[in-house]
């Protein structure tokens, strides 16, 4: 395959932690709302509503808040108190302004890859305002030549972006922690995908072994391995 002409990095749980903040907020809300059901009951209802609402609300903290409020309304037949709804909003708001702490090796990896002279892209999905805010808080903005914030990462999205940047799939590299969003669509288009596992994954980003059958991608133990792997391609 030809050398890469565009290298993209995912953001959440690739460059900085994200899912742990949501996991913690969810667990604390289940404690506060325990008189309405067990954590399993709350979780099952919440997950079902998140899946149901995804096409309307998209991803991120605002979607989290709305689906959690709807969960409690349904479980209580509308008897949830205003104070409890305020608790949900308070926890959700914290997901919109938490301090960004970079994951290990991120600054040096990005600087090393950028020094290779290949354009870098930040390619993330979610709420535009939220993702722009996280990038600004991260201090990494100047390292990227392009920033793309999309509502979904699927084959159609990647095709559209690559066409706009004039890069064929075989000259594109995507690096991220999500097999569903960062790896499978790119690999199926004929691009190079690098999987950087993270210790926790949102339930709707998980894929089955059947989905991975016959799909070719590179897995690394740490982001620190990425520069060396890219250097071999050149």
Coordinates of N, CA and C in Angstrom, one line a residue:
X1 N 0.8 -1.2 0.0 CA 0.0 0.0 0.0 C 0.9 1.2 0.0
X2 N 0.4 2.4 -0.6 CA 1.2 3.6 -0.6 C 1.3 4.2 0.8
X3 N 2.3 5.1 0.9 CA 2.5 5.8 2.1 C 1.3 6.7 2.5
X4 N 1.0 6.9 3.8 CA -0.1 7.7 4.2 C 0.0 9.1 3.8
X5 N -1.1 9.7 3.4 CA -1.1 11.2 3.1 C -2.0 11.9 4.2
X6 N -2.7 11.2 5.0 CA -3.5 11.8 6.1 C -3.6 10.9 7.2
X7 N -3.3 11.4 8.4 CA -3.4 10.5 9.6 C -4.4 11.2 10.6
X8 N -5.4 10.4 11.0 CA -6.4 10.9 11.9 C -6.4 10.2 13.3
X9 N -6.6 11.0 14.3 CA -6.7 10.5 15.7 C -8.1 10.7 16.2
X10 N -8.6 9.7 16.8 CA -9.8 9.9 17.6 C -9.5 10.7 18.9
X11 N -10.5 11.3 19.6 CA -10.2 12.1 20.7 C -10.6 11.4 22.0
X12 N -11.9 11.2 22.3 CA -12.3 10.6 23.6 C -11.8 9.2 23.8
X13 N -11.1 9.0 24.9 CA -10.5 7.7 25.3 C -9.4 7.2 24.4
X14 N -8.9 8.1 23.5 CA -7.7 7.9 22.8 C -6.7 8.9 23.2
X15 N -7.1 10.2 23.2 CA -6.2 11.2 23.7 C -6.4 11.7 25.1
X16 N -7.7 11.6 25.6 CA -8.0 11.9 27.0 C -9.1 11.0 27.4
X17 N -9.2 10.8 28.7 CA -10.3 10.0 29.3 C -11.7 10.6 29.1
X18 N -12.6 9.9 28.7 CA -14.0 10.4 28.6 C -15.0 9.4 29.2
X19 N -15.0 8.2 28.8 CA -16.0 7.2 29.3 C -16.0 7.1 30.8
X20 N -14.8 7.1 31.5 CA -14.8 7.0 33.0 C -15.6 8.1 33.6
X21 N -15.7 9.3 33.1 CA -16.5 10.3 33.7 C -18.0 10.0 33.6
X22 N -18.4 9.5 32.4 CA -19.8 9.1 32.3 C -20.1 7.9 33.2
X23 N -19.2 6.9 33.3 CA -19.5 5.8 34.1 C -19.6 6.2 35.6
X24 N -18.8 7.2 36.0 CA -18.9 7.6 37.4 C -20.2 8.4 37.6
X25 N -20.6 9.3 36.7 CA -21.8 10.0 36.8 C -23.0 9.1 36.9
X26 N -23.0 8.1 36.0 CA -24.1 7.1 36.0 C -24.2 6.4 37.3
X27 N -23.1 5.9 37.8 CA -23.1 5.2 39.1 C -23.6 6.0 40.2
X28 N -23.2 7.3 40.3 CA -23.7 8.2 41.4 C -25.2 8.5 41.2
X29 N -25.7 8.6 40.0 CA -27.1 8.8 39.8 C -27.9 7.6 40.2
X30 N -27.4 6.4 40.0 CA -28.1 5.2 40.4 C -28.2 5.2 41.9
X31 N -27.2 5.6 42.6 CA -27.2 5.7 44.1 C -28.3 6.7 44.5
X32 N -28.3 7.8 43.9 CA -29.3 8.9 44.3 C -30.7 8.4 44.0
X33 N -30.9 7.6 43.0 CA -32.2 7.2 42.5 C -32.6 5.8 42.9
X34 N -31.8 5.2 43.9 CA -32.0 3.8 44.2 C -33.3 3.4 44.7
X35 N -34.1 4.4 45.2 CA -35.4 4.1 45.7 C -36.4 3.9 44.6
X36 N -36.0 4.1 43.3 CA -36.8 3.9 42.2 C -36.5 2.5 41.5
X37 N -35.5 1.9 41.9 CA -35.1 0.6 41.3 C -33.7 0.2 41.6
X38 N -33.3 -1.0 41.3 CA -32.0 -1.5 41.5 C -31.1 -0.9 40.4
X39 N -29.8 -0.9 40.6 CA -28.9 -0.4 39.5 C -29.1 -1.1 38.2
X40 N -29.4 -2.4 38.3 CA -29.6 -3.2 37.0 C -30.9 -2.7 36.3
X41 N -31.9 -2.4 37.1 CA -33.2 -2.0 36.5 C -33.0 -0.6 35.9
X42 N -32.3 0.3 36.6 CA -32.0 1.6 36.1 C -31.2 1.6 34.8
X43 N -30.1 0.7 34.9 CA -29.2 0.6 33.8 C -29.9 0.1 32.5
X44 N -30.7 -1.0 32.7 CA -31.4 -1.6 31.5 C -32.3 -0.5 30.9
X45 N -33.1 0.2 31.7 CA -34.0 1.2 31.1 C -33.2 2.3 30.5
X46 N -32.1 2.7 31.1 CA -31.3 3.9 30.6 C -30.7 3.5 29.3
X47 N -30.1 2.3 29.2 CA -29.5 1.8 28.0 C -30.5 1.7 26.8
X48 N -31.7 1.2 27.1 CA -32.7 1.1 26.1 C -33.1 2.4 25.6
X49 N -33.2 3.4 26.5 CA -33.6 4.8 26.0 C -32.5 5.5 25.3
X50 N -31.3 5.2 25.7 CA -30.2 5.8 25.0 C -30.1 5.3 23.5
X51 N -30.3 4.0 23.4 CA -30.4 3.4 22.0 C -31.6 4.0 21.2
X52 N -32.7 4.1 21.9 CA -33.9 4.6 21.2 C -33.8 6.1 20.8
X53 N -33.1 6.9 21.6 CA -33.0 8.3 21.4 C -31.8 8.7 20.6
X54 N -30.9 7.8 20.3 CA -29.6 8.2 19.7 C -29.8 9.0 18.4
X55 N -30.7 8.6 17.6 CA -30.9 9.2 16.3 C -31.5 10.6 16.4
X56 N -32.0 10.9 17.6 CA -32.6 12.3 17.9 C -31.6 13.2 18.7
X57 N -30.9 12.6 19.7 CA -30.1 13.4 20.6 C -28.6 13.3 20.2
X58 N -28.2 12.3 19.5 CA -26.8 12.1 19.2 C -26.0 11.6 20.4
X59 N -24.7 12.0 20.5 CA -23.8 11.5 21.5 C -23.5 12.7 22.5
X60 N -23.1 12.3 23.7 CA -22.5 13.3 24.6 C -23.3 13.5 25.8
X61 N -22.9 14.5 26.6 CA -23.5 14.8 27.9 C -24.9 15.2 27.8
X62 N -25.3 16.0 26.8 CA -26.7 16.5 26.7 C -27.6 15.3 26.5
X63 N -27.2 14.4 25.6 CA -28.0 13.2 25.3 C -28.1 12.4 26.6
X64 N -27.0 12.3 27.3 CA -26.9 11.5 28.6 C -28.0 12.1 29.6
X65 N -28.0 13.4 29.8 CA -28.9 14.0 30.7 C -30.4 13.8 30.3
X66 N -30.7 14.0 29.0 CA -32.1 13.8 28.6 C -32.6 12.4 28.7
X67 N -31.7 11.4 28.4 CA -32.1 10.0 28.5 C -32.2 9.6 29.9
X68 N -31.4 10.1 30.8 CA -31.5 9.8 32.2 C -32.8 10.3 32.8
X69 N -33.1 11.6 32.5 CA -34.4 12.1 33.0 C -35.6 11.3 32.5
X70 N -35.6 11.0 31.2 CA -36.7 10.2 30.7 C -36.7 8.8 31.3
X71 N -35.6 8.2 31.7 CA -35.6 6.9 32.4 C -36.3 7.0 33.7
X72 N -36.0 8.1 34.5 CA -36.6 8.2 35.8 C -38.1 8.5 35.7
X73 N -38.5 9.3 34.7 CA -39.9 9.7 34.5 C -40.7 8.4 34.2
X74 N -40.1 7.5 33.3 CA -40.8 6.3 33.0 C -40.9 5.3 34.2
X75 N -39.8 5.2 34.9 CA -39.8 4.3 36.1 C -40.7 4.7 37.2
X76 N -41.0 6.1 37.3 CA -41.8 6.6 38.4 C -43.2 7.0 37.9
X77 N -43.5 6.7 36.6 CA -44.8 7.1 36.1 C -45.0 8.6 36.3
X78 N -43.9 9.3 36.1 CA -44.0 10.8 36.1 C -44.0 11.4 37.5
X79 N -43.7 10.6 38.5 CA -43.7 11.1 39.9 C -42.3 11.6 40.4
X80 N -41.3 11.6 39.5 CA -40.0 12.0 39.9 C -40.1 13.5 40.3
X81 N -39.3 13.9 41.3 CA -39.4 15.3 41.8 C -38.5 16.2 41.0
X82 N -38.8 17.5 41.1 CA -38.0 18.5 40.5 C -36.5 18.5 41.0
X83 N -36.4 18.2 42.3 CA -35.1 18.2 42.9 C -34.2 17.0 42.3
X84 N -34.9 15.9 42.1 CA -34.1 14.8 41.5 C -33.7 15.0 40.1
X85 N -34.6 15.7 39.3 CA -34.2 16.1 38.0 C -33.1 17.1 38.0
X86 N -33.1 18.0 39.0 CA -31.9 18.9 39.1 C -30.6 18.2 39.4
X87 N -30.7 17.1 40.2 CA -29.5 16.3 40.5 C -29.0 15.7 39.1
X88 N -29.8 15.2 38.3 CA -29.4 14.7 37.0 C -28.7 15.8 36.2
X89 N -29.4 17.0 36.1 CA -28.8 18.1 35.4 C -27.4 18.5 35.9
X90 N -27.3 18.5 37.2 CA -26.0 18.9 37.8 C -24.9 17.9 37.5
X91 N -25.2 16.6 37.5 CA -24.2 15.6 37.2 C -23.9 15.7 35.7
X92 N -24.9 16.0 34.9 CA -24.7 16.1 33.4 C -23.8 17.3 33.1
X93 N -24.1 18.4 33.8 CA -23.3 19.6 33.5 C -21.8 19.4 33.8
X94 N -21.5 18.6 34.8 CA -20.1 18.4 35.1 C -19.4 17.6 34.0
X95 N -20.2 16.9 33.2 CA -19.6 16.2 32.1 C -19.2 17.2 30.9
X96 N -19.7 18.4 31.0 CA -19.4 19.4 30.0 C -18.2 20.3 30.3
X97 N -17.7 20.2 31.5 CA -16.6 21.1 31.8 C -15.5 20.5 32.6
X98 N -15.4 19.2 32.7 CA -14.4 18.5 33.5 C -13.0 18.8 32.9
X99 N -12.0 18.9 33.8 CA -10.6 19.2 33.3 C -10.1 18.1 32.4
X100 N -9.5 18.4 31.3 CA -8.9 17.4 30.4 C -7.5 17.0 30.9
X101 N -7.4 15.8 31.2 CA -6.1 15.2 31.5 C -5.7 14.2 30.4
X102 N -4.6 14.5 29.8 CA -4.2 13.7 28.6 C -3.7 12.3 29.1
X103 N -4.0 11.4 28.2 CA -3.6 10.0 28.5 C -2.1 9.9 28.3
X104 N -1.4 8.8 28.8 CA 0.0 8.7 28.6 C 0.5 8.8 27.2
X105 N 1.6 9.5 27.0 CA 2.4 9.6 25.7 C 1.7 10.5 24.7
X106 N 0.6 11.1 25.0 CA -0.2 11.8 23.9 C 0.6 13.0 23.3
X107 N 1.1 13.9 24.1 CA 1.8 15.0 23.5 C 3.0 14.6 22.7
X108 N 3.9 13.7 23.2 CA 5.1 13.4 22.5 C 4.7 12.5 21.2
X109 N 3.7 11.7 21.3 CA 3.3 10.9 20.1 C 2.8 11.9 19.0
X110 N 1.9 12.8 19.3 CA 1.4 13.7 18.3 C 2.6 14.6 17.7
X111 N 3.5 15.0 18.6 CA 4.6 15.9 18.1 C 5.5 15.0 17.2
X112 N 5.8 13.8 17.5 CA 6.6 12.9 16.7 C 6.0 12.6 15.4
X113 N 4.7 12.3 15.4 CA 4.0 12.0 14.1 C 3.9 13.3 13.3
X114 N 3.6 14.4 13.9 CA 3.6 15.7 13.1 C 4.9 16.0 12.4
X115 N 6.0 15.7 13.1 CA 7.3 15.9 12.6 C 7.6 15.1 11.3
X116 N 6.9 14.0 11.1 CA 7.0 13.2 9.9 C 6.5 14.0 8.7
X117 N 5.8 15.1 8.9 CA 5.4 15.9 7.7 C 4.1 15.5 7.1
X118 N 3.4 14.6 7.7 CA 2.1 14.1 7.2 C 1.0 14.9 7.9
X119 N 0.0 15.5 7.2 CA -1.1 16.2 7.9 C -1.8 15.4 8.9
X120 N -2.1 16.0 10.0 CA -2.8 15.3 11.1 C -4.2 15.9 11.2
X121 N -5.1 15.0 11.5 CA -6.5 15.3 11.7 C -7.0 14.8 13.0
X122 N -7.8 15.7 13.7 CA -8.6 15.2 14.9 C -9.9 14.8 14.3
X123 N -10.3 13.6 14.5 CA -11.6 13.1 13.9 C -12.4 12.5 15.0
X124 N -13.4 13.2 15.5 CA -14.2 12.7 16.7 C -15.7 12.9 16.4
X125 N -16.5 12.2 17.1 CA -17.9 12.3 16.9 C -18.6 12.8 18.2
X126 N -19.7 13.5 18.1 CA -20.4 14.0 19.3 C -20.9 15.4 19.1
X127 N -21.3 16.0 20.2 CA -21.9 17.3 20.2 C -20.8 18.3 19.8
X128 N -21.0 19.2 18.8 CA -20.0 20.1 18.3 C -19.5 21.0 19.4
X129 N -20.4 21.7 20.2 CA -19.9 22.6 21.2 C -19.1 21.8 22.3
X130 N -19.5 20.7 22.7 CA -18.8 19.9 23.7 C -17.4 19.4 23.2
X131 N -17.4 18.9 22.0 CA -16.1 18.4 21.5 C -15.1 19.6 21.2
X132 N -15.6 20.7 20.7 CA -14.7 21.9 20.5 C -14.2 22.4 21.9
X133 N -15.0 22.3 22.9 CA -14.6 22.7 24.2 C -13.5 21.8 24.8
X134 N -13.7 20.5 24.6 CA -12.7 19.6 25.1 C -11.4 19.7 24.4
X135 N -11.4 20.0 23.1 CA -10.2 20.2 22.3 C -9.5 21.4 22.8
X136 N -10.2 22.5 23.1 CA -9.6 23.7 23.6 C -9.0 23.5 25.0
X137 N -9.7 22.8 25.8 CA -9.2 22.5 27.2 C -8.0 21.6 27.2
X138 N -7.8 20.8 26.1 CA -6.7 19.9 26.0 C -5.4 20.5 25.7
X139 N -5.4 21.7 25.1 CA -4.2 22.3 24.6 C -3.5 21.7 23.4
X140 N -4.2 20.8 22.8 CA -3.6 20.1 21.6 C -4.0 20.7 20.3
X141 N -4.8 21.7 20.2 CA -5.4 22.2 19.0 C -4.3 22.5 17.9
X142 N -3.2 23.1 18.3 CA -2.2 23.6 17.4 C -1.5 22.4 16.7
X143 N -1.6 21.2 17.2 CA -0.9 20.1 16.6 C -1.7 19.5 15.4
X144 N -2.9 19.9 15.2 CA -3.7 19.3 14.2 C -3.9 20.3 13.0
X145 N -3.7 19.7 11.8 CA -4.0 20.5 10.6 C -5.4 20.6 10.3
X146 N -6.2 19.6 10.7 CA -7.6 19.6 10.4 C -8.4 19.1 11.6
X147 N -9.5 19.6 11.9 CA -10.4 19.1 12.9 C -11.8 18.8 12.3
X148 N -12.2 17.6 12.5 CA -13.5 17.2 12.0 C -14.4 16.6 13.2
X149 N -15.5 17.2 13.4 CA -16.4 16.7 14.4 C -17.7 16.3 13.7
X150 N -18.0 15.0 13.9 CA -19.1 14.5 13.1 C -20.2 13.9 14.0
X151 N -21.3 13.7 13.5 CA -22.4 13.1 14.3 C -22.3 11.6 14.4
X152 N -21.6 11.0 13.4 CA -21.5 9.5 13.4 C -20.2 9.1 12.6
X153 N -19.6 8.0 13.0 CA -18.4 7.5 12.3 C -18.8 6.2 11.7
X154 N -19.2 6.3 10.4 CA -19.5 5.1 9.7 C -18.8 5.2 8.3
X155 N -19.0 4.2 7.5 CA -18.3 4.2 6.2 C -18.7 5.4 5.3
X156 N -20.0 5.8 5.4 CA -20.4 7.0 4.6 C -19.7 8.2 5.0
X157 N -19.6 8.4 6.3 CA -18.9 9.6 6.9 C -17.4 9.6 6.4
X158 N -16.7 8.5 6.6 CA -15.3 8.5 6.2 C -15.2 8.7 4.7
X159 N -16.1 8.1 3.8 CA -16.0 8.4 2.4 C -16.2 9.8 2.1
X160 N -17.1 10.5 2.8 CA -17.4 11.9 2.5 C -16.2 12.7 2.9
X161 N -15.6 12.5 4.1 CA -14.5 13.2 4.5 C -13.2 13.1 3.6
X162 N -13.0 11.8 3.3 CA -11.8 11.5 2.4 C -12.0 12.2 1.1
X163 N -13.2 12.2 0.5 CA -13.4 12.8 -0.8 C -13.2 14.3 -0.7
X164 N -13.6 14.9 0.4 CA -13.5 16.3 0.6 C -12.0 16.7 0.7
X165 N -11.2 15.9 1.4 CA -9.8 16.2 1.5 C -8.9 15.6 0.4
X166 N -9.6 14.9 -0.6 CA -8.8 14.4 -1.7 C -7.9 13.3 -1.4
X167 N -8.2 12.5 -0.5 CA -7.3 11.4 0.0 C -8.0 10.1 -0.3
X168 N -7.5 9.1 -1.1 CA -8.1 7.8 -1.2 C -7.9 7.0 0.1
X169 N -8.8 6.0 0.3 CA -8.8 5.3 1.6 C -7.4 4.6 1.8
X170 N -6.8 4.1 0.8 CA -5.5 3.4 1.0 C -4.4 4.3 1.5
X171 N -4.6 5.6 1.4 CA -3.6 6.6 1.9 C -4.0 7.3 3.1
X172 N -5.0 6.7 3.9 CA -5.5 7.2 5.1 C -5.3 6.3 6.2
X173 N -4.9 6.9 7.4 CA -4.7 6.1 8.6 C -5.6 6.7 9.7
X174 N -6.4 5.8 10.4 CA -7.3 6.2 11.5 C -6.8 5.5 12.8
X175 N -6.6 6.3 13.8 CA -6.1 5.7 15.1 C -7.1 6.0 16.2
X176 N -7.6 5.0 16.9 CA -8.5 5.2 17.9 C -8.8 4.0 18.8
X177 N -9.6 4.2 19.8 CA -9.9 3.1 20.8 C -11.2 2.4 20.5
X178 N -12.0 2.8 19.5 CA -13.3 2.2 19.2 C -13.2 1.3 18.0
X179 N -13.4 0.0 18.2 CA -13.5 -0.9 17.1 C -14.6 -0.6 16.1
X180 N -15.8 -0.2 16.7 CA -16.9 0.1 16.0 C -16.8 1.4 15.1
X181 N -16.2 2.4 15.7 CA -16.2 3.7 15.1 C -14.9 4.1 14.4
X182 N -13.8 3.6 14.9 CA -12.4 4.0 14.4 C -11.8 2.9 13.5
X183 N -12.2 1.7 13.7 CA -11.5 0.6 13.0 C -12.3 0.0 11.9
X184 N -13.4 -0.6 12.2 CA -14.2 -1.3 11.2 C -14.6 -0.5 10.0
X185 N -15.1 0.7 10.1 CA -15.5 1.4 8.9 C -14.3 1.7 8.0
X186 N -13.2 2.1 8.6 CA -12.0 2.4 7.8 C -11.4 1.2 7.1
X187 N -11.3 0.1 7.9 CA -10.7 -1.2 7.4 C -11.6 -1.7 6.2
X188 N -12.9 -1.6 6.3 CA -13.8 -2.0 5.3 C -13.7 -1.2 4.0
X189 N -13.3 0.1 4.2 CA -13.1 0.9 3.0 C -11.7 0.7 2.3
X190 N -10.9 0.0 3.0 CA -9.5 -0.3 2.4 C -8.5 0.6 3.0
X191 N -8.8 1.4 4.1 CA -7.8 2.2 4.7 C -7.1 1.4 5.8
X192 N -6.1 2.1 6.4 CA -5.4 1.5 7.5 C -6.0 2.0 8.9
X193 N -6.3 1.0 9.7 CA -6.9 1.3 11.0 C -6.0 0.8 12.1
X194 N -5.8 1.6 13.1 CA -4.9 1.3 14.3 C -5.8 1.3 15.5
X195 N -5.9 0.2 16.2 CA -6.7 0.0 17.4 C -5.9 0.2 18.6
X196 N -6.2 1.2 19.5 CA -5.5 1.4 20.7 C -6.5 1.1 21.9
X197 N -6.5 -0.1 22.4 CA -7.5 -0.4 23.4 C -7.5 0.5 24.6
X198 N -8.7 0.7 25.2 CA -8.8 1.5 26.4 C -9.6 0.6 27.4
X199 N -9.4 0.8 28.7 CA -9.8 -0.2 29.7 C -11.3 -0.3 29.8
X200 N -12.0 0.8 29.4 CA -13.5 0.8 29.4 C -14.1 1.2 28.1
X201 N -15.2 0.7 27.7 CA -15.8 1.0 26.4 C -17.3 1.1 26.6
X202 N -17.9 2.2 26.1 CA -19.3 2.4 26.2 C -20.0 1.2 25.5
X203 N -21.1 0.8 26.1 CA -21.7 -0.4 25.7 C -22.1 -0.4 24.2
X204 N -22.5 0.8 23.7 CA -22.9 0.9 22.3 C -21.7 1.0 21.3
X205 N -20.5 1.0 21.9 CA -19.4 1.0 21.0 C -18.7 -0.4 20.9
X206 N -19.3 -1.4 21.6 CA -18.8 -2.7 21.6 C -19.2 -3.5 20.3
X207 N -18.3 -4.4 19.9 CA -18.7 -5.2 18.7 C -18.4 -6.7 19.0
X208 N -19.0 -7.5 18.2 CA -18.9 -8.9 18.5 C -17.7 -9.5 17.7
X209 N -17.3 -10.7 18.0 CA -16.2 -11.4 17.3 C -16.6 -11.6 15.9
X210 N -17.9 -11.8 15.6 CA -18.4 -12.0 14.2 C -18.1 -10.8 13.4
X211 N -18.3 -9.6 14.0 CA -18.1 -8.3 13.3 C -16.7 -8.2 12.9
X212 N -15.8 -8.7 13.7 CA -14.3 -8.6 13.4 C -13.8 -9.6 12.4
X213 N -14.6 -10.6 12.1 CA -14.1 -11.7 11.3 C -13.6 -11.2 9.9
X214 N -12.4 -11.5 9.6 CA -11.9 -11.2 8.2 C -11.5 -9.7 8.1
X215 N -11.6 -8.9 9.1 CA -11.2 -7.5 9.1 C -9.7 -7.3 9.5
X216 N -9.0 -6.6 8.6 CA -7.6 -6.5 8.9 C -7.3 -5.1 9.5
X217 N -6.7 -5.1 10.7 CA -6.3 -3.8 11.3 C -5.1 -4.1 12.2
X218 N -4.5 -3.0 12.6 CA -3.3 -3.1 13.5 C -3.7 -2.8 14.9
X219 N -3.3 -3.6 15.9 CA -3.6 -3.3 17.3 C -2.3 -3.1 18.0
X220 N -2.2 -2.0 18.8 CA -1.1 -1.7 19.5 C -1.4 -1.7 21.0
X221 N -0.5 -1.9 21.9 CA -0.7 -2.0 23.3 C -0.8 -0.6 23.9
X222 N -0.2 0.4 23.2 CA -0.1 1.7 23.7 C 0.0 2.7 22.6
X223 N -0.4 3.9 22.8 CA -0.2 5.0 21.8 C 1.3 5.2 21.5
X224 N 2.1 4.9 22.4 CA 3.5 5.1 22.2 C 4.1 4.2 21.1
X225 N 3.4 3.2 20.7 CA 3.9 2.3 19.6 C 3.5 2.9 18.2
X226 N 2.7 3.9 18.2 CA 2.2 4.4 16.9 C 3.3 5.0 16.0
X227 N 4.1 5.9 16.6 CA 5.1 6.5 15.7 C 6.0 5.5 15.0
X228 N 6.5 4.5 15.7 CA 7.3 3.5 15.1 C 6.6 2.7 14.0
X229 N 5.3 2.4 14.2 CA 4.6 1.7 13.2 C 4.4 2.6 12.0
X230 N 4.1 3.8 12.2 CA 3.9 4.7 11.0 C 5.2 4.9 10.3
X231 N 6.3 5.0 11.0 CA 7.6 5.2 10.3 C 7.9 4.0 9.4
X232 N 7.5 2.8 9.7 CA 7.7 1.7 8.9 C 6.9 1.8 7.5
X233 N 5.7 2.5 7.6 CA 4.9 2.6 6.4 C 5.6 3.6 5.4
X234 N 6.4 4.5 5.9 CA 7.1 5.4 5.0 C 8.4 5.0 4.5

